[in-house]
């Protein structure tokens, strides 16, 4: 493996690691690690362990993470299609775990694609508060949308915006900000030849400038007392210790470093002496200054010391404001529709309930159509017609009205639990999705979307159809491939129904005249 790696990279690592270099390169010659992150919105890590379809061991630095043993392929298992877990390299789990978002907080993932860390944080938040997942790359953001749909989070807002514009729109808004910065990717070298090729393009100096800019943006968005987590998947001190030391000094030490290593096996400390290091230079340069010494509380993962690839993380708490004035504090509890916990009323109440959805669900003054004066991104409380159509659908198909607000972008309805004024604050920002996709209007009727049944707790359908994974007829896999296997509908009658596999939500189907037609989206279907 070592001979396939760039000679410049190997020379740098030889200088940094000294006597450890042989152990390091020997480890890189072995197979890379594969892990899964259990989605606590759907199943607890302990409960999943009882049904896991492959051999694995717990990741020591992540309570919901497992490292796959024996060459298992978790991406091909039907549990992955059900959103029970996300396939993620074990060391990549450390950043979100250290930031430790909680329910009720406002959290920003500034460089979120492809979505693994947003997936992890959404599960940790338990559906409470708000998670803004952003990525500036319009191509990578599609993976973010898909993976957040797998998570089932109704409190997530996905944006495709520059960090400067997004953080400028929400100064002082967030309790926690994750900056998983683009980097030279040295820690992913054994992932494949693409990583080695990228190293020649994304040199450390170029990356460090971008990383410093991202930290400045995060500083703008974070409230005083809030926490920031900076992470990379590279070994290079110029992108790790030097970037953080420069940020601390540049802010006049308005941040304090927080110790992230206690009680976590496999995590090594940061290296203050590497601040200012350049390839081929002295490896003991930066120790002694307050900013450099703070790096002892940072975290490194080395592949020859832990079962993971290369990673760096530094957790910081903001002590004081240094730029523009923060916005006034806003409520961070998820907005809930009044009457959400009430049983469904009669059909005559559809118009009244529709008015509630249109005017009250987001706490927006005026209500009405919700389109006049809507934010430029197009997402706003739904108009009365859409809300009434949804209320009619809910009366006929659901046990109870789902929690949250019905949001409309002019073509698609979304079900979301986010702060009441967030969409107004995001005026001028490219917002791609709010919460989960609920459905569309067709022929005056509301047609539910896959996510309304797939997302945990989004809607309780009157009719259900469960496929055991162990069924000899393989009905569950046939459904996930887009087929329409036969089955008996629990609840009887025609209409939409929720399909489950081993009681886990899988999607939608429609019963008509005793036949069941699968509605699994083509873009989600399994090919195998």
PDB file of N, CA and C in Angstrom, residues 157-217:
ATOM      1  N   UNK A 157     -33.554  21.618   8.142  1.00  0.00           N
ATOM      2  CA  UNK A 157     -33.677  22.530   7.001  1.00  0.00           C
ATOM      3  C   UNK A 157     -32.407  22.378   6.183  1.00  0.00           C
ATOM      4  N   UNK A 158     -32.552  22.086   4.897  1.00  0.00           N
ATOM      5  CA  UNK A 158     -31.393  21.876   4.030  1.00  0.00           C
ATOM      6  C   UNK A 158     -31.213  23.094   3.140  1.00  0.00           C
ATOM      7  N   UNK A 159     -30.016  23.649   3.156  1.00  0.00           N
ATOM      8  CA  UNK A 159     -29.709  24.828   2.351  1.00  0.00           C
ATOM      9  C   UNK A 159     -28.500  24.564   1.462  1.00  0.00           C
ATOM     10  N   UNK A 160     -28.428  25.309   0.366  1.00  0.00           N
ATOM     11  CA  UNK A 160     -27.332  25.230  -0.590  1.00  0.00           C
ATOM     12  C   UNK A 160     -26.817  26.647  -0.799  1.00  0.00           C
ATOM     13  N   UNK A 161     -25.970  27.096   0.130  1.00  0.00           N
ATOM     14  CA  UNK A 161     -25.605  28.500   0.173  1.00  0.00           C
ATOM     15  C   UNK A 161     -24.145  28.653   0.576  1.00  0.00           C
ATOM     16  N   UNK A 162     -23.556  29.800   0.238  1.00  0.00           N
ATOM     17  CA  UNK A 162     -22.197  30.074   0.687  1.00  0.00           C
ATOM     18  C   UNK A 162     -22.215  30.270   2.198  1.00  0.00           C
ATOM     19  N   UNK A 163     -21.165  29.838   2.888  1.00  0.00           N
ATOM     20  CA  UNK A 163     -21.125  30.023   4.344  1.00  0.00           C
ATOM     21  C   UNK A 163     -21.276  31.485   4.755  1.00  0.00           C
ATOM     22  N   UNK A 164     -20.691  32.407   3.976  1.00  0.00           N
ATOM     23  CA  UNK A 164     -20.794  33.825   4.318  1.00  0.00           C
ATOM     24  C   UNK A 164     -22.238  34.302   4.312  1.00  0.00           C
ATOM     25  N   UNK A 165     -22.982  33.947   3.272  1.00  0.00           N
ATOM     26  CA  UNK A 165     -24.371  34.405   3.168  1.00  0.00           C
ATOM     27  C   UNK A 165     -25.254  33.751   4.222  1.00  0.00           C
ATOM     28  N   UNK A 166     -25.069  32.464   4.439  1.00  0.00           N
ATOM     29  CA  UNK A 166     -25.909  31.769   5.403  1.00  0.00           C
ATOM     30  C   UNK A 166     -25.654  32.287   6.819  1.00  0.00           C
ATOM     31  N   UNK A 167     -24.392  32.379   7.213  1.00  0.00           N
ATOM     32  CA  UNK A 167     -24.078  32.836   8.562  1.00  0.00           C
ATOM     33  C   UNK A 167     -24.399  34.316   8.742  1.00  0.00           C
ATOM     34  N   UNK A 168     -24.308  35.080   7.653  1.00  0.00           N
ATOM     35  CA  UNK A 168     -24.701  36.484   7.726  1.00  0.00           C
ATOM     36  C   UNK A 168     -26.192  36.653   7.926  1.00  0.00           C
ATOM     37  N   UNK A 169     -26.986  35.690   7.441  1.00  0.00           N
ATOM     38  CA  UNK A 169     -28.443  35.758   7.609  1.00  0.00           C
ATOM     39  C   UNK A 169     -28.880  35.346   9.003  1.00  0.00           C
ATOM     40  N   UNK A 170     -28.030  34.598   9.722  1.00  0.00           N
ATOM     41  CA  UNK A 170     -28.401  34.065  11.034  1.00  0.00           C
ATOM     42  C   UNK A 170     -27.311  34.349  12.077  1.00  0.00           C
ATOM     43  N   UNK A 171     -26.935  35.605  12.251  1.00  0.00           N
ATOM     44  CA  UNK A 171     -25.864  35.899  13.220  1.00  0.00           C
ATOM     45  C   UNK A 171     -26.327  35.599  14.646  1.00  0.00           C
ATOM     46  N   UNK A 172     -25.457  34.927  15.400  1.00  0.00           N
ATOM     47  CA  UNK A 172     -25.763  34.646  16.791  1.00  0.00           C
ATOM     48  C   UNK A 172     -26.964  33.749  17.010  1.00  0.00           C
ATOM     49  N   UNK A 173     -27.353  32.978  16.028  1.00  0.00           N
ATOM     50  CA  UNK A 173     -28.584  32.181  16.116  1.00  0.00           C
ATOM     51  C   UNK A 173     -28.359  30.802  16.721  1.00  0.00           C
ATOM     52  N   UNK A 174     -27.182  30.223  16.521  1.00  0.00           N
ATOM     53  CA  UNK A 174     -26.987  28.801  16.806  1.00  0.00           C
ATOM     54  C   UNK A 174     -26.325  28.544  18.158  1.00  0.00           C
ATOM     55  N   UNK A 175     -26.802  27.481  18.804  1.00  0.00           N
ATOM     56  CA  UNK A 175     -26.184  27.000  20.034  1.00  0.00           C
ATOM     57  C   UNK A 175     -24.911  26.214  19.734  1.00  0.00           C
ATOM     58  N   UNK A 176     -24.922  25.507  18.595  1.00  0.00           N
ATOM     59  CA  UNK A 176     -23.771  24.684  18.233  1.00  0.00           C
ATOM     60  C   UNK A 176     -23.566  24.722  16.722  1.00  0.00           C
ATOM     61  N   UNK A 177     -22.307  24.755  16.316  1.00  0.00           N
ATOM     62  CA  UNK A 177     -21.948  24.784  14.903  1.00  0.00           C
ATOM     63  C   UNK A 177     -20.869  23.738  14.650  1.00  0.00           C
ATOM     64  N   UNK A 178     -21.096  22.903  13.649  1.00  0.00           N
ATOM     65  CA  UNK A 178     -20.097  21.930  13.208  1.00  0.00           C
ATOM     66  C   UNK A 178     -19.456  22.429  11.922  1.00  0.00           C
ATOM     67  N   UNK A 179     -18.133  22.528  11.924  1.00  0.00           N
ATOM     68  CA  UNK A 179     -17.368  22.870  10.727  1.00  0.00           C
ATOM     69  C   UNK A 179     -16.527  21.655  10.369  1.00  0.00           C
ATOM     70  N   UNK A 180     -17.094  20.750   9.608  1.00  0.00           N
ATOM     71  CA  UNK A 180     -16.351  19.593   9.103  1.00  0.00           C
ATOM     72  C   UNK A 180     -15.740  20.039   7.781  1.00  0.00           C
ATOM     73  N   UNK A 181     -14.566  20.603   7.872  1.00  0.00           N
ATOM     74  CA  UNK A 181     -14.027  21.402   6.779  1.00  0.00           C
ATOM     75  C   UNK A 181     -13.482  20.557   5.639  1.00  0.00           C
ATOM     76  N   UNK A 182     -13.620  21.043   4.400  1.00  0.00           N
ATOM     77  CA  UNK A 182     -12.927  20.394   3.275  1.00  0.00           C
ATOM     78  C   UNK A 182     -11.427  20.449   3.532  1.00  0.00           C
ATOM     79  N   UNK A 183     -10.732  19.376   3.175  1.00  0.00           N
ATOM     80  CA  UNK A 183      -9.318  19.284   3.532  1.00  0.00           C
ATOM     81  C   UNK A 183      -8.567  18.461   2.487  1.00  0.00           C
ATOM     82  N   UNK A 184      -7.277  18.253   2.726  1.00  0.00           N
ATOM     83  CA  UNK A 184      -6.450  17.494   1.793  1.00  0.00           C
ATOM     84  C   UNK A 184      -6.712  16.000   1.858  1.00  0.00           C
ATOM     85  N   UNK A 185      -7.472  15.539   2.839  1.00  0.00           N
ATOM     86  CA  UNK A 185      -7.931  14.156   2.877  1.00  0.00           C
ATOM     87  C   UNK A 185      -6.861  13.118   3.139  1.00  0.00           C
ATOM     88  N   UNK A 186      -5.775  13.503   3.802  1.00  0.00           N
ATOM     89  CA  UNK A 186      -4.697  12.544   4.042  1.00  0.00           C
ATOM     90  C   UNK A 186      -5.162  11.348   4.880  1.00  0.00           C
ATOM     91  N   UNK A 187      -6.139  11.563   5.740  1.00  0.00           N
ATOM     92  CA  UNK A 187      -6.618  10.491   6.585  1.00  0.00           C
ATOM     93  C   UNK A 187      -7.401   9.420   5.861  1.00  0.00           C
ATOM     94  N   UNK A 188      -7.758   9.683   4.606  1.00  0.00           N
ATOM     95  CA  UNK A 188      -8.551   8.734   3.829  1.00  0.00           C
ATOM     96  C   UNK A 188      -7.723   8.024   2.761  1.00  0.00           C
ATOM     97  N   UNK A 189      -6.402   8.012   2.898  1.00  0.00           N
ATOM     98  CA  UNK A 189      -5.530   7.510   1.849  1.00  0.00           C
ATOM     99  C   UNK A 189      -5.809   6.061   1.452  1.00  0.00           C
ATOM    100  N   UNK A 190      -6.198   5.212   2.384  1.00  0.00           N
ATOM    101  CA  UNK A 190      -6.425   3.822   1.995  1.00  0.00           C
ATOM    102  C   UNK A 190      -7.859   3.575   1.533  1.00  0.00           C
ATOM    103  N   UNK A 191      -8.612   4.651   1.388  1.00  0.00           N
ATOM    104  CA  UNK A 191      -9.970   4.514   0.855  1.00  0.00           C
ATOM    105  C   UNK A 191      -9.937   4.140  -0.621  1.00  0.00           C
ATOM    106  N   UNK A 192      -8.879   4.571  -1.313  1.00  0.00           N
ATOM    107  CA  UNK A 192      -8.762   4.239  -2.724  1.00  0.00           C
ATOM    108  C   UNK A 192      -7.856   5.217  -3.439  1.00  0.00           C
ATOM    109  N   UNK A 193      -7.578   4.979  -4.720  1.00  0.00           N
ATOM    110  CA  UNK A 193      -6.664   5.852  -5.474  1.00  0.00           C
ATOM    111  C   UNK A 193      -7.168   7.282  -5.616  1.00  0.00           C
ATOM    112  N   UNK A 194      -8.494   7.482  -5.498  1.00  0.00           N
ATOM    113  CA  UNK A 194      -9.032   8.836  -5.625  1.00  0.00           C
ATOM    114  C   UNK A 194      -8.492   9.749  -4.521  1.00  0.00           C
ATOM    115  N   UNK A 195      -8.353   9.189  -3.312  1.00  0.00           N
ATOM    116  CA  UNK A 195      -7.859   9.996  -2.201  1.00  0.00           C
ATOM    117  C   UNK A 195      -6.418  10.430  -2.434  1.00  0.00           C
ATOM    118  N   UNK A 196      -5.588   9.519  -2.928  1.00  0.00           N
ATOM    119  CA  UNK A 196      -4.196   9.869  -3.213  1.00  0.00           C
ATOM    120  C   UNK A 196      -4.112  10.906  -4.332  1.00  0.00           C
ATOM    121  N   UNK A 197      -4.972  10.762  -5.325  1.00  0.00           N
ATOM    122  CA  UNK A 197      -4.983  11.722  -6.424  1.00  0.00           C
ATOM    123  C   UNK A 197      -5.407  13.102  -5.940  1.00  0.00           C
ATOM    124  N   UNK A 198      -6.427  13.141  -5.057  1.00  0.00           N
ATOM    125  CA  UNK A 198      -6.914  14.417  -4.543  1.00  0.00           C
ATOM    126  C   UNK A 198      -5.851  15.134  -3.727  1.00  0.00           C
ATOM    127  N   UNK A 199      -4.974  14.372  -3.053  1.00  0.00           N
ATOM    128  CA  UNK A 199      -3.938  14.985  -2.235  1.00  0.00           C
ATOM    129  C   UNK A 199      -3.050  15.900  -3.073  1.00  0.00           C
ATOM    130  N   UNK A 200      -2.805  15.506  -4.316  1.00  0.00           N
ATOM    131  CA  UNK A 200      -1.964  16.326  -5.178  1.00  0.00           C
ATOM    132  C   UNK A 200      -2.633  17.617  -5.610  1.00  0.00           C
ATOM    133  N   UNK A 201      -3.978  17.645  -5.516  1.00  0.00           N
ATOM    134  CA  UNK A 201      -4.725  18.839  -5.928  1.00  0.00           C
ATOM    135  C   UNK A 201      -4.996  19.775  -4.758  1.00  0.00           C
ATOM    136  N   UNK A 202      -5.450  19.201  -3.642  1.00  0.00           N
ATOM    137  CA  UNK A 202      -5.847  20.003  -2.491  1.00  0.00           C
ATOM    138  C   UNK A 202      -4.710  20.069  -1.481  1.00  0.00           C
ATOM    139  N   UNK A 203      -3.757  20.901  -1.785  1.00  0.00           N
ATOM    140  CA  UNK A 203      -2.601  21.056  -0.915  1.00  0.00           C
ATOM    141  C   UNK A 203      -3.000  21.774   0.370  1.00  0.00           C
ATOM    142  N   UNK A 204      -2.214  21.535   1.411  1.00  0.00           N
ATOM    143  CA  UNK A 204      -2.566  22.017   2.738  1.00  0.00           C
ATOM    144  C   UNK A 204      -2.706  23.537   2.802  1.00  0.00           C
ATOM    145  N   UNK A 205      -1.813  24.271   2.138  1.00  0.00           N
ATOM    146  CA  UNK A 205      -1.878  25.720   2.207  1.00  0.00           C
ATOM    147  C   UNK A 205      -3.157  26.266   1.626  1.00  0.00           C
ATOM    148  N   UNK A 206      -3.573  25.714   0.501  1.00  0.00           N
ATOM    149  CA  UNK A 206      -4.830  26.140  -0.119  1.00  0.00           C
ATOM    150  C   UNK A 206      -6.006  25.814   0.781  1.00  0.00           C
ATOM    151  N   UNK A 207      -5.991  24.630   1.370  1.00  0.00           N
ATOM    152  CA  UNK A 207      -7.090  24.223   2.237  1.00  0.00           C
ATOM    153  C   UNK A 207      -7.157  25.072   3.493  1.00  0.00           C
ATOM    154  N   UNK A 208      -6.001  25.388   4.073  1.00  0.00           N
ATOM    155  CA  UNK A 208      -5.978  26.136   5.323  1.00  0.00           C
ATOM    156  C   UNK A 208      -6.648  27.497   5.175  1.00  0.00           C
ATOM    157  N   UNK A 209      -6.487  28.137   4.040  1.00  0.00           N
ATOM    158  CA  UNK A 209      -7.132  29.434   3.822  1.00  0.00           C
ATOM    159  C   UNK A 209      -8.646  29.295   3.822  1.00  0.00           C
ATOM    160  N   UNK A 210      -9.148  28.239   3.167  1.00  0.00           N
ATOM    161  CA  UNK A 210     -10.591  27.989   3.153  1.00  0.00           C
ATOM    162  C   UNK A 210     -11.090  27.650   4.556  1.00  0.00           C
ATOM    163  N   UNK A 211     -10.336  26.839   5.270  1.00  0.00           N
ATOM    164  CA  UNK A 211     -10.734  26.422   6.615  1.00  0.00           C
ATOM    165  C   UNK A 211     -10.821  27.613   7.572  1.00  0.00           C
ATOM    166  N   UNK A 212      -9.882  28.518   7.473  1.00  0.00           N
ATOM    167  CA  UNK A 212      -9.907  29.712   8.320  1.00  0.00           C
ATOM    168  C   UNK A 212     -11.114  30.585   7.998  1.00  0.00           C
ATOM    169  N   UNK A 213     -11.458  30.669   6.729  1.00  0.00           N
ATOM    170  CA  UNK A 213     -12.637  31.443   6.332  1.00  0.00           C
ATOM    171  C   UNK A 213     -13.915  30.818   6.888  1.00  0.00           C
ATOM    172  N   UNK A 214     -13.986  29.487   6.880  1.00  0.00           N
ATOM    173  CA  UNK A 214     -15.166  28.803   7.411  1.00  0.00           C
ATOM    174  C   UNK A 214     -15.306  29.037   8.912  1.00  0.00           C
ATOM    175  N   UNK A 215     -14.192  29.039   9.630  1.00  0.00           N
ATOM    176  CA  UNK A 215     -14.249  29.300  11.065  1.00  0.00           C
ATOM    177  C   UNK A 215     -14.736  30.718  11.349  1.00  0.00           C
ATOM    178  N   UNK A 216     -14.332  31.674  10.536  1.00  0.00           N
ATOM    179  CA  UNK A 216     -14.801  33.052  10.713  1.00  0.00           C
ATOM    180  C   UNK A 216     -16.311  33.140  10.494  1.00  0.00           C
ATOM    181  N   UNK A 217     -16.815  32.386   9.509  1.00  0.00           N
ATOM    182  CA  UNK A 217     -18.259  32.363   9.268  1.00  0.00           C
ATOM    183  C   UNK A 217     -18.991  31.727  10.444  1.00  0.00           C
TER     184      UNK A 217
END
